[in-house]
Coordinates of C-alpha atoms in Angstrom, one line a residue:
X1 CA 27.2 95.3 -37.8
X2 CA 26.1 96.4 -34.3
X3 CA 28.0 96.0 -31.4
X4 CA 25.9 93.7 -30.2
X5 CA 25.9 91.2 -32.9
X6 CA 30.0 90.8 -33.2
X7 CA 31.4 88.1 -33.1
X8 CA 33.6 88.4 -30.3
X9 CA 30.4 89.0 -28.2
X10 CA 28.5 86.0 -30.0
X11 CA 27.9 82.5 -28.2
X12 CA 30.9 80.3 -29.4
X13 CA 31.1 76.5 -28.8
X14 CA 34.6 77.2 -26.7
X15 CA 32.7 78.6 -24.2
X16 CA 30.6 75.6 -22.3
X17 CA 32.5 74.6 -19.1
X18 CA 35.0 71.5 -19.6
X19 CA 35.7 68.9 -17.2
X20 CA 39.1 70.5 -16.2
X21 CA 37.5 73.9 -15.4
X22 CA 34.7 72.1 -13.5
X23 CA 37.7 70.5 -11.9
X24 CA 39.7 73.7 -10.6
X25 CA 36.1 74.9 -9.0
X26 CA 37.1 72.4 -6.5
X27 CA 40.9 72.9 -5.4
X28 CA 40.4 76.5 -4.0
X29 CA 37.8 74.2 -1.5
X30 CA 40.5 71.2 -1.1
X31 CA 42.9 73.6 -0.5
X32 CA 40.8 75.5 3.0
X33 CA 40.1 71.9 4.2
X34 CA 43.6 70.4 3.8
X35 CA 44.8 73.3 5.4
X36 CA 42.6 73.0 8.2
X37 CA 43.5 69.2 8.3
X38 CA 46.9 70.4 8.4
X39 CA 46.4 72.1 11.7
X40 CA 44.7 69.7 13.1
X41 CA 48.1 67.3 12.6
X42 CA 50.2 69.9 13.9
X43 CA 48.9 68.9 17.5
X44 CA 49.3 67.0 20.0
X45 CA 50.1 64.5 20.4
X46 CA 51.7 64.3 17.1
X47 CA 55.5 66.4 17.3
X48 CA 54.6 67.9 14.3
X49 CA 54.5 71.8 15.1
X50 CA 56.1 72.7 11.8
X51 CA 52.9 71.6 9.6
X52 CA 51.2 74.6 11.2
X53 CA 53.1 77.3 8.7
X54 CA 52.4 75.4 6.1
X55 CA 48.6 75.3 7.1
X56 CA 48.7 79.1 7.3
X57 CA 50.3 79.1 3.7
X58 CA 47.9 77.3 2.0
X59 CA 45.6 78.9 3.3
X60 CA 46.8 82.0 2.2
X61 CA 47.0 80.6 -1.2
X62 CA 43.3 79.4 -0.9
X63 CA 42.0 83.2 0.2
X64 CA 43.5 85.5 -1.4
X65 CA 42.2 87.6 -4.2
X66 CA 38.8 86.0 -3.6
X67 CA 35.2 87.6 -2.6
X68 CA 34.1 88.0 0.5
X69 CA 31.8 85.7 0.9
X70 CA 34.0 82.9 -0.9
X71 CA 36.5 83.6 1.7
X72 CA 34.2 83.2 4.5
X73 CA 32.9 79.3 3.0
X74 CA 36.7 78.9 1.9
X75 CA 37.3 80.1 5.7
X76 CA 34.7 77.8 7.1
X77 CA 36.1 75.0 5.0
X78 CA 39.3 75.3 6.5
X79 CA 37.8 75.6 10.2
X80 CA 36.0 71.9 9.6
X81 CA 39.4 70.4 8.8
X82 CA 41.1 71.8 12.1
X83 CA 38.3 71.5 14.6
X84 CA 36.4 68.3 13.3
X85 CA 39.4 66.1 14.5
X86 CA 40.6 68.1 16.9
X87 CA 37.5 68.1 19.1
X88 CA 36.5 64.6 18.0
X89 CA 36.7 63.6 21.9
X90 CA 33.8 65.9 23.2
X91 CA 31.1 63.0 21.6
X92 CA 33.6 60.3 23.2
X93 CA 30.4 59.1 25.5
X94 CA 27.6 61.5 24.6
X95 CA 27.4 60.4 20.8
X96 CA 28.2 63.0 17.9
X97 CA 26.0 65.4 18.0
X98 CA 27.6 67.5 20.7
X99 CA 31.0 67.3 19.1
X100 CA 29.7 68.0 15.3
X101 CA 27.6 70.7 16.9
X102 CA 30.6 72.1 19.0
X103 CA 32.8 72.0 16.1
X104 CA 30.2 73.5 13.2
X105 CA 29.8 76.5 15.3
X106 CA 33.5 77.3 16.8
X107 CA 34.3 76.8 13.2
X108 CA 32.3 80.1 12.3
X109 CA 35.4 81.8 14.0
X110 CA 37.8 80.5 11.3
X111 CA 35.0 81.5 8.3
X112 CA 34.9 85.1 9.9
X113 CA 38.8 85.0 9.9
X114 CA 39.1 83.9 6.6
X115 CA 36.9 86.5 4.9
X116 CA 38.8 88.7 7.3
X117 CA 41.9 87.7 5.7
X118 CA 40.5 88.3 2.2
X119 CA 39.7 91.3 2.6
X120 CA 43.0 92.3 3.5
X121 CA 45.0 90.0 1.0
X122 CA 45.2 92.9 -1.7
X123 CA 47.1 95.2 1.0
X124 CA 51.0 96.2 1.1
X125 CA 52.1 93.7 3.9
X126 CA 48.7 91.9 3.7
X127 CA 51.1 88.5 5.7
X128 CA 51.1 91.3 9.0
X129 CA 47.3 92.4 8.9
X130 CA 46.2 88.9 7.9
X131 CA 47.8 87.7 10.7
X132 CA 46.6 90.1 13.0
X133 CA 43.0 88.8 11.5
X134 CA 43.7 85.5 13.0
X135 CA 44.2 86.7 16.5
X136 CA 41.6 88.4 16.3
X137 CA 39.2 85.9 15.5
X138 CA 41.1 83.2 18.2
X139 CA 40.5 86.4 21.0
X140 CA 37.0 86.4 19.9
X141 CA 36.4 82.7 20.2
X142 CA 38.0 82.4 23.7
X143 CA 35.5 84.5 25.2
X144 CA 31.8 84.5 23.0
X145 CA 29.6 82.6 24.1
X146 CA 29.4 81.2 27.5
X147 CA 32.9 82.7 28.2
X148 CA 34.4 81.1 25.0
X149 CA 36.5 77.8 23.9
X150 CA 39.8 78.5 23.4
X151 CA 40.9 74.9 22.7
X152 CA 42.7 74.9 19.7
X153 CA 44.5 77.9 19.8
X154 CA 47.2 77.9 17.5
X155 CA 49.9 78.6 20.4
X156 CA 48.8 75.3 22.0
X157 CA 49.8 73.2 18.9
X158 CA 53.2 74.7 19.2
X159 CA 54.7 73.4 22.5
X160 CA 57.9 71.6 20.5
X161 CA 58.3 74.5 18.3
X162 CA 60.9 77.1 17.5
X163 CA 58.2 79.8 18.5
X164 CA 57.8 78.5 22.1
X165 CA 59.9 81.2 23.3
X166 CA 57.6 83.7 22.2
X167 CA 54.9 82.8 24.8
X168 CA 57.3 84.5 27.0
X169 CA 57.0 87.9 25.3
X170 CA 53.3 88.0 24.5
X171 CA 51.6 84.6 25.3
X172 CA 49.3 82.6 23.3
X173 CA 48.7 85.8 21.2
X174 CA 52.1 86.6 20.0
X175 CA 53.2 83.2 19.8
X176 CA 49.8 82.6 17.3
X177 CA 50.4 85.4 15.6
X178 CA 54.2 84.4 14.8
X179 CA 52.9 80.8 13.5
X180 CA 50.4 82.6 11.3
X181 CA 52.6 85.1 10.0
X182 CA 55.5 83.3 9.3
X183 CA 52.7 80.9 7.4
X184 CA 51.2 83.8 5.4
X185 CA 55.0 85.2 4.6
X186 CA 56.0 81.5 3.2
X187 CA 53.1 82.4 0.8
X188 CA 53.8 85.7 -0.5
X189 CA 57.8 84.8 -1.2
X190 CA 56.8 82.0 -3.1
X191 CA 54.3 84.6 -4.8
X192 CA 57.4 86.9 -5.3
X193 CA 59.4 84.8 -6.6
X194 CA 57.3 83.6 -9.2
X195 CA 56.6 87.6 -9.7
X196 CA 60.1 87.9 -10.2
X197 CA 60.7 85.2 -12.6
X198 CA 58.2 87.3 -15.3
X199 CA 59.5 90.5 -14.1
X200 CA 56.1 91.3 -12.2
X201 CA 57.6 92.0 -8.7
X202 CA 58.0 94.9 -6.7
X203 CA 61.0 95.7 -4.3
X204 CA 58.1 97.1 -1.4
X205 CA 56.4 93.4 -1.6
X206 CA 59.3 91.0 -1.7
X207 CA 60.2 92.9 1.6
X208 CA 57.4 92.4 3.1
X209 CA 57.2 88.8 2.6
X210 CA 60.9 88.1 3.8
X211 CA 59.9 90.6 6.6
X212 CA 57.1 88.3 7.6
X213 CA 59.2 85.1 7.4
X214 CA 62.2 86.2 9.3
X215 CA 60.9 88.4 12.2
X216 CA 58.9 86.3 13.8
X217 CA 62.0 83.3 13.7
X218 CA 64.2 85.7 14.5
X219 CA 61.8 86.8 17.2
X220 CA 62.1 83.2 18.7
X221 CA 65.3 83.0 19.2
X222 CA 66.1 86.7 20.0
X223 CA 63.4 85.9 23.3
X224 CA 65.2 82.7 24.1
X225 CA 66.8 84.0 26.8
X226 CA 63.5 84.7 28.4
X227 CA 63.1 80.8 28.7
X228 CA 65.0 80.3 31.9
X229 CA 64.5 77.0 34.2
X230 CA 66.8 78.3 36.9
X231 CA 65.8 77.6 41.1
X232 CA 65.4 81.6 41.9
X233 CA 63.4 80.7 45.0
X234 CA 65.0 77.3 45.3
X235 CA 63.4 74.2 45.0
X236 CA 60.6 72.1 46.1
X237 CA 59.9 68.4 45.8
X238 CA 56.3 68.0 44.4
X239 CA 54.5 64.6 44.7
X240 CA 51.2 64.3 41.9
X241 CA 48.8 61.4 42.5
X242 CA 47.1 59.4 39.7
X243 CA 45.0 57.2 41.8
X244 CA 43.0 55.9 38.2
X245 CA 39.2 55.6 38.0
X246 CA 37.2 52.7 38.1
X247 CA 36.2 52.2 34.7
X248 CA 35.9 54.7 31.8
X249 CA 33.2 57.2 30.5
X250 CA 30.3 59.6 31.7
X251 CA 29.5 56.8 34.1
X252 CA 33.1 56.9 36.3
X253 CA 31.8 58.4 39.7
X254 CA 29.4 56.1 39.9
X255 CA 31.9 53.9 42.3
X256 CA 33.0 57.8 44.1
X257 CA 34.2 56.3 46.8
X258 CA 36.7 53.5 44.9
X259 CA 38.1 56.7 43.3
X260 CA 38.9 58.1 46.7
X261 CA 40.4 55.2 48.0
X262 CA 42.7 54.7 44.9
X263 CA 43.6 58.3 45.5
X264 CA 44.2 57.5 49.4
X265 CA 45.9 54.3 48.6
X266 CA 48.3 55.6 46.3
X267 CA 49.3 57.8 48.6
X268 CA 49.9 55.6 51.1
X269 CA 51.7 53.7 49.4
X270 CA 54.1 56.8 48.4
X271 CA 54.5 57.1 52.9
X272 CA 55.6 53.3 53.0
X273 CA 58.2 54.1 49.8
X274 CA 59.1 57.3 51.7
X275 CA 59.7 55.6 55.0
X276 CA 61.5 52.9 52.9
X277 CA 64.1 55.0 51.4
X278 CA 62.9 54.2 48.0
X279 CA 61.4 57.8 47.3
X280 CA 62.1 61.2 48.5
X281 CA 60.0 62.9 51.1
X282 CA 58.1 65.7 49.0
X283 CA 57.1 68.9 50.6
X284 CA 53.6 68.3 49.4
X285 CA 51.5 66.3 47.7
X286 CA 48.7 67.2 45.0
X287 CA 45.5 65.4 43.9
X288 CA 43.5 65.6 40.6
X289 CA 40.1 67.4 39.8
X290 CA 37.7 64.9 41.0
X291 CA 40.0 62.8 43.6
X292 CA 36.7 63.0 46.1
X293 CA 33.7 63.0 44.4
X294 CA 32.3 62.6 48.0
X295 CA 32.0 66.1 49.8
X296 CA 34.0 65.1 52.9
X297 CA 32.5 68.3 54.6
X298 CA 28.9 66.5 54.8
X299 CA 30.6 62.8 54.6
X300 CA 32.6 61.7 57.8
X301 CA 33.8 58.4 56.4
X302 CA 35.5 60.7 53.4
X303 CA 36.9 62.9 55.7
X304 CA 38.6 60.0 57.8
X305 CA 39.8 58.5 54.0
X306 CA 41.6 61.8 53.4
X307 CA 42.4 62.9 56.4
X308 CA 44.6 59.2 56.9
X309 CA 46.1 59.3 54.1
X310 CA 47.4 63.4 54.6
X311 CA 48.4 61.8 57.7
X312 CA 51.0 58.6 56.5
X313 CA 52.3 61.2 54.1
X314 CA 52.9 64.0 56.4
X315 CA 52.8 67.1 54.3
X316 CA 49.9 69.3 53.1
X317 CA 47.8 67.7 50.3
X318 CA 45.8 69.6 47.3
X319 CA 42.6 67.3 47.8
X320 CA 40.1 67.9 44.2
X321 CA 36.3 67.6 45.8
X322 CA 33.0 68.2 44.5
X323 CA 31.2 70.0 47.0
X324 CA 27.3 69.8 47.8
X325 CA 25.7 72.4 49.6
X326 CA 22.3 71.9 51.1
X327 CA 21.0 74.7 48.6
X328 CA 22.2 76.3 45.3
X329 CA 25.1 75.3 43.0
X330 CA 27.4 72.5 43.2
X331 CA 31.2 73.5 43.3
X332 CA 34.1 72.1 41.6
X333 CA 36.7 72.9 45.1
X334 CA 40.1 72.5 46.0
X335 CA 40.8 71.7 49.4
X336 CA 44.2 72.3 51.1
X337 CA 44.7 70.0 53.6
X338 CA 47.0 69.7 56.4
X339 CA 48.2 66.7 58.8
X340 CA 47.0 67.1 61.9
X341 CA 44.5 69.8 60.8
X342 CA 42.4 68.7 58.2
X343 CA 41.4 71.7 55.7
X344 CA 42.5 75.6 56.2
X345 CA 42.2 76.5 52.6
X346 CA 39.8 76.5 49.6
X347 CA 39.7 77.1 45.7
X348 CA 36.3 77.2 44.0
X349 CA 37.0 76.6 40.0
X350 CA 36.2 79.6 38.7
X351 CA 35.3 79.3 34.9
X352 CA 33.2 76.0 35.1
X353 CA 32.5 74.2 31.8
X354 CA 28.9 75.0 29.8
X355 CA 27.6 71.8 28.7
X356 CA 30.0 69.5 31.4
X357 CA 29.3 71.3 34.5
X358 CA 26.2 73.2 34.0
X359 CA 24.2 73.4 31.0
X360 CA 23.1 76.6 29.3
X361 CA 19.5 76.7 28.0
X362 CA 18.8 73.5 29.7
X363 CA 15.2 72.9 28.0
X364 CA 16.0 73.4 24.6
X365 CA 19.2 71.8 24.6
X366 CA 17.7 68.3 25.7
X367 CA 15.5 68.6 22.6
X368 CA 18.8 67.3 21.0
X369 CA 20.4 65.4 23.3
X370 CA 18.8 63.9 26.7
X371 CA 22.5 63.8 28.2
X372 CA 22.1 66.9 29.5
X373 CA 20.0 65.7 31.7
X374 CA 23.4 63.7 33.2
X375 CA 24.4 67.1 35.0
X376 CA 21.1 67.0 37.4
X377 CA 22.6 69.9 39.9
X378 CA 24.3 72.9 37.9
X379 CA 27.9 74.0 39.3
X380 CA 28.5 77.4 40.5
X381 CA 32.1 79.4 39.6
X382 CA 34.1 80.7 42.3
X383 CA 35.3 84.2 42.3
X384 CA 38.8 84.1 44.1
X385 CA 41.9 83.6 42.8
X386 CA 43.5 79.8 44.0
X387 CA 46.7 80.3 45.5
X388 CA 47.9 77.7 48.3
X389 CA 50.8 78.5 50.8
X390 CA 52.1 75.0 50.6
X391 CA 55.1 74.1 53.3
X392 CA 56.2 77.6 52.2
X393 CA 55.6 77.4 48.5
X394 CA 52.8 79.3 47.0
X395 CA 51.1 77.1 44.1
X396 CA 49.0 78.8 41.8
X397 CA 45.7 76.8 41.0
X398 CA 44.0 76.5 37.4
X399 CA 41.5 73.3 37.3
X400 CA 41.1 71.4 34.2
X401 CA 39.5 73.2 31.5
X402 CA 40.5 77.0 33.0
X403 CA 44.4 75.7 31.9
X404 CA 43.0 77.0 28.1
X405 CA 42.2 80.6 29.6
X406 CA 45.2 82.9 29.3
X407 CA 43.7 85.2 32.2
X408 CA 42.6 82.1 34.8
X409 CA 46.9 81.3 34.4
X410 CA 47.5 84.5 34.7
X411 CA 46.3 85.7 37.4
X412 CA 47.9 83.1 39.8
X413 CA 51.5 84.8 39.3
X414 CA 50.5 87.9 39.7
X415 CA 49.2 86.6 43.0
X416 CA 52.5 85.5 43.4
X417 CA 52.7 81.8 42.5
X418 CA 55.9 80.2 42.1
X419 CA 54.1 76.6 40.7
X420 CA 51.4 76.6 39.1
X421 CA 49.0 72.9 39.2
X422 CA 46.5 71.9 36.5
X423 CA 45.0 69.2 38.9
X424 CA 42.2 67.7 35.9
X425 CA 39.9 64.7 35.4
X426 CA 40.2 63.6 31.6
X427 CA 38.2 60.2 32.6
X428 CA 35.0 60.5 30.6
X429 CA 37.3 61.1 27.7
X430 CA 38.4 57.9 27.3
X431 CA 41.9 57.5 25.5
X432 CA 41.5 60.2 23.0
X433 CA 43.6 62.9 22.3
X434 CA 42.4 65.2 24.8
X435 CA 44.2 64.6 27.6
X436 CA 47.8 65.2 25.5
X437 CA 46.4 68.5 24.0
X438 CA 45.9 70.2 27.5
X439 CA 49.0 68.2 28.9
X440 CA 50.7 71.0 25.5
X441 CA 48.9 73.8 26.7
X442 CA 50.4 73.4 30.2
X443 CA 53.6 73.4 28.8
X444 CA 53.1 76.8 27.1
X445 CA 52.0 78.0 30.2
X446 CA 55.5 77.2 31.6
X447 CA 57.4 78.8 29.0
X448 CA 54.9 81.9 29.2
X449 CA 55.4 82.9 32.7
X450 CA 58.1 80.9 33.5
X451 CA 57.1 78.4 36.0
X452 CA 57.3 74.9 37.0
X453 CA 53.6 73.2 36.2
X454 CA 51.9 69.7 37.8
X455 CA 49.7 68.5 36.1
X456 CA 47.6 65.3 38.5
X457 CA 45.0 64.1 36.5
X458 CA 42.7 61.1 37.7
X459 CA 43.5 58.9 34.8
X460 CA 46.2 60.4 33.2
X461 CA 48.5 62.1 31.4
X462 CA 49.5 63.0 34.6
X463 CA 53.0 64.8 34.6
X464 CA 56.1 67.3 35.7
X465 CA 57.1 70.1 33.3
X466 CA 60.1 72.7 34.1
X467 CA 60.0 76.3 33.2
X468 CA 60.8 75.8 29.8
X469 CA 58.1 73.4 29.3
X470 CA 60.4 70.3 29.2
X471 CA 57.9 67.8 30.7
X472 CA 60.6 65.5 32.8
X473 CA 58.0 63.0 34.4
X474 CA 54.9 61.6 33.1
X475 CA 52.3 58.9 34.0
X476 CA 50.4 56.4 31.2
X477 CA 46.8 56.6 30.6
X478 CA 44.6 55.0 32.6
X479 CA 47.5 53.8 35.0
X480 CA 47.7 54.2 38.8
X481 CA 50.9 56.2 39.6
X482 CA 52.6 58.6 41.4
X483 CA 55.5 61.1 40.3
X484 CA 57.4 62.6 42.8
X485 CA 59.9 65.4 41.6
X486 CA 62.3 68.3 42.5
X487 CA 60.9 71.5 40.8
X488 CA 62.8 74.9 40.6
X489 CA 60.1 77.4 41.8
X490 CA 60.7 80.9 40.9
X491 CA 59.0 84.5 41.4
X492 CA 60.1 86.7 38.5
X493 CA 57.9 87.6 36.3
X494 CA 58.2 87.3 32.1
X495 CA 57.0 89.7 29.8
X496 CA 53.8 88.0 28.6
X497 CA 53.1 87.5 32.7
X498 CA 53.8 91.5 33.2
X499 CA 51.8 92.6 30.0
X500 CA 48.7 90.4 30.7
X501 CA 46.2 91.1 27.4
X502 CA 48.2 94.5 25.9
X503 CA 50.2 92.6 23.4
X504 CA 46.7 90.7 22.3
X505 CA 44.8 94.1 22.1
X506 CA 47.7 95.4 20.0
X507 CA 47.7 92.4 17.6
X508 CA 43.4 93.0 17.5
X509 CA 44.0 97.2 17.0
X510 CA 46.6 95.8 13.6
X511 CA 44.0 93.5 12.1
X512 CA 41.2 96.4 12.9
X513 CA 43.4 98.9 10.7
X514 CA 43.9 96.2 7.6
X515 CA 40.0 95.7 8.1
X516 CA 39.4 99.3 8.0
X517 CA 41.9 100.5 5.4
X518 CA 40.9 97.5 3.1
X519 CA 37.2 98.8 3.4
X520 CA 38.5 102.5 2.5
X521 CA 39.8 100.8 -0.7
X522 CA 36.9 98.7 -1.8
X523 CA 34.7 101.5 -1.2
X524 CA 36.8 104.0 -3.6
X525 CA 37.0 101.1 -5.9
X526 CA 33.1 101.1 -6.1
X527 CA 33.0 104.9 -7.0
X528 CA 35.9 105.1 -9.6

């Protein structure tokens, strides 16, 4: 009988699919978008950090062991669940197509990270380069295209977490890569141990995985002396405004100057409660993105608004104005003003938002949306770095969306900031989830150079966080308010501030060695 007529090689009736094999097709799939879904739930403003290493670990599960191109549609999978309802709040008034667009392409970066991460799921240690895969693919995403999106890192979901304390050491890169490898390690014991149980497991991998569960929580608490809340420079008592819009959505600057004069009034209100003994005198007073929507350089009834209320309060004032120049580019400004003076400093926003405050590729994208068309004038970015001398206190400035940029954070300590202020308008986002994400990413910036943050938003969550990212005061959304505070400033610098991007590049340089050793493998595999 020829070999080809055998009956081991012949057609049997065993061998049509069954409804339980067509069944497991499907889990692999379940598996990438629950864990995704899982990551999503681990954010704000849910306090439910811990879900994100079990995320990681199902996803591990998920990827491993697979093709390449299953674990880039396993990976995209998994991005879907994450991003979908995370960024659910960018159609809030422009319909879904922005948001379902916005998330189907930012969730590319998790399907190139996940056949990243399958690719190096067959190495020694594969929890450490998988990891490293991660980053990479989160570094990637904050800066292609049109400067990047960085919401959603994994270090923002993670502000009430053990890890917190490693933002300190590395910042948003080595705290992600801690939740990711800790996720990935949870995997491979669980892997060992059942290895173990049939006598399968090797001394060099159930190592590794313990390895890649217990350094990065004992990491955590090795750097928690790093967190530190302590006045070095003293103290300074902050006032942030939430003067509220008139009514929610794209359309809230329609009534510009009712959003001044709620701005104006709350702060006039804070001088009588001053005068009154019923609140503390601050040393300065800061306003949120958008407080003028008027340019009260070409608008002398703005001017006199402002300039009356710096005036009751006393103290120099953070005023948020939309400036309009006869020609070119709007600007998204900051305007340090003084009693008695009127305005001797500005801050241009210096990474303005594609899509929000200019749009990219105007004519093609109103093919698919005619809101575009919303944002008539384009705004231009700025190119210094904002930091006010405020009644002796220098505040570093990051506006709104910039709060998601490690370097636009950055780059106010090392100029010497002591506070940092995220003045933001969250109004066309309605009450969605938004505004409590970025109010997590400001705490992480706390912890990660050590520094009191204000966060005065038009419509809230406006709030106070310390140094270790404890937020002490906050407003409610869509409430007028004002928070007046005593804040520890301080000038030291942590690690993560004095490192900038090296512990990122070194976390990139490990996944580019798993890459490049996995396709050393695969390719001697192909010629044995």
């Amino acid at each position: 009988m020829s070999a080809t007529t055998t009956p081991v090689d012949a057609p049997g009736p065993d061998t049509a699919p069954t409804p339980a094999s067509r069944l497991r097709r499907f889990v692999r799939p379940a598996a990438a978008l629950l864990s995704g879904s899982l990551l999503y739930l681990s954010f704000p403003p849910r306090p439910l950090w811990w879900l994100a290493p079990l995320a990681f670990a199902l996803l591990g599960w998920a990827l491993r062991g697979r093709r390449l191109r299953v674990g880039f549609g396993l990976g995209y999978l998994a991005g879907l669940g994450f991003l979908l309802p995370l960024l659910v709040w960018t159609g809030e008034e422009v319909g879904p197509g922005p948001w379902l667009a916005l998330a189907a392409v930012e969730a590319l970066f998790v399907a190139v990270a996940g056949l990243g991460i399958t690719a190096v799921s067959r190495l020694p240690c594969w929890p450490f380069f998988a990891a490293g895969v991660w980053i990479l693919a989160e570094g990637a995403r904050a800066r292609v295209p049109f400067g990047g999106f960085p919401w959603g890192k994994i270090a923002f979901g993670q502000a009430d977490g053990v890890f917190l304390p490693l933002a300190a050491v590395g910042g948003t890169p080595v705290l992600g890569f801690a939740v990711a490898l800790c996720g990935f390690g949870l995997y491979e014991a669980y892997r060992q141990v059942r290895a173990h149980r049939t006598g399968g497991s090797r001394r060099r991998d159930s190592l590794a995985a313990a390895l890649a569960v217990l350094v990065p929580v004992t990491g955590a608490f090795a750097a928690l002396p790093l967190v530190d809340d302590s006045p070095e420079d003293g103290t300074a008592t902050v006032a942030a405004v939430q003067g509220n819009v008139p009514r929610l959505g794209l359309d809230f600057n329609a009534q510009r100057r009712a959003v001044l004069d709620n701005h104006a009034a709350r702060t006039r209100e804070l001088a009588r409660a001053v005068q009154e003994g019923r609140e503390p005198q601050p040393d300065f007073v800061l306003w949120p993105e958008n407080s003028s929507d008027i340019d009260p350089y070409a608008n002398a009834d703005a001017t006199d608004v402002i300039d009356g209320a710096v005036r009751a309060i006393g103290v120099p004032t953070v005023i948020g104005a939309v400036i309009a120049p006869e020609t070119g580019k709007l600007r998204n400004t900051l305007i340090q003003w003084e009693p008695g003076r009127g305005p001797v400093a500005t801050y241009d926003k210096r990474h303005v938002q594609p899509f929000g405050e200019y749009i990219p590729m105007r004519s093609f994208v109103r093919i698919f949306n005619s809101n575009v068309d919303r944002v008539a004038r384009d705004f231009g970015a700025g190119t210094e770095v904002g930091v006010f001398d405020l009644a002796g206190t220098k505040v570093g400035l990051a506006t709104c969306y910039e709060a998601a940029f490690d370097w636009a954070v950055r780059d106010t300590v090392t100029h010497g900031a002591q506070l940092i202020s995220v003045p933001s308008n969250n109004a066309t986002f309605g009450r969605s989830e938004m505004t409590y994400q970025q109010l997590a990413m400001s705490r992480v910036r706390a912890v990660e150079h050590s520094r009191s943050v204000v966060v005065p938003v038009t419509s809230g969550v406006s709030a106070v966080i310390r140094p270790d990212g404890q937020v002490v005061a906050q407003t409610e959304m869509f409430t007028p308010d004002v928070l007046v505070e005593k804040v520890p400033l301080r000038s030291s610098q942590t690690p993560a501030t004095r490192l900038g991007t090296l512990p990122e590049a070194l976390l990139m340089a490990l996944a580019a060695v798993g890459l490049g050793w996995a396709a050393v493998r695969a390719r001697r595999n192909r010629t044995v």
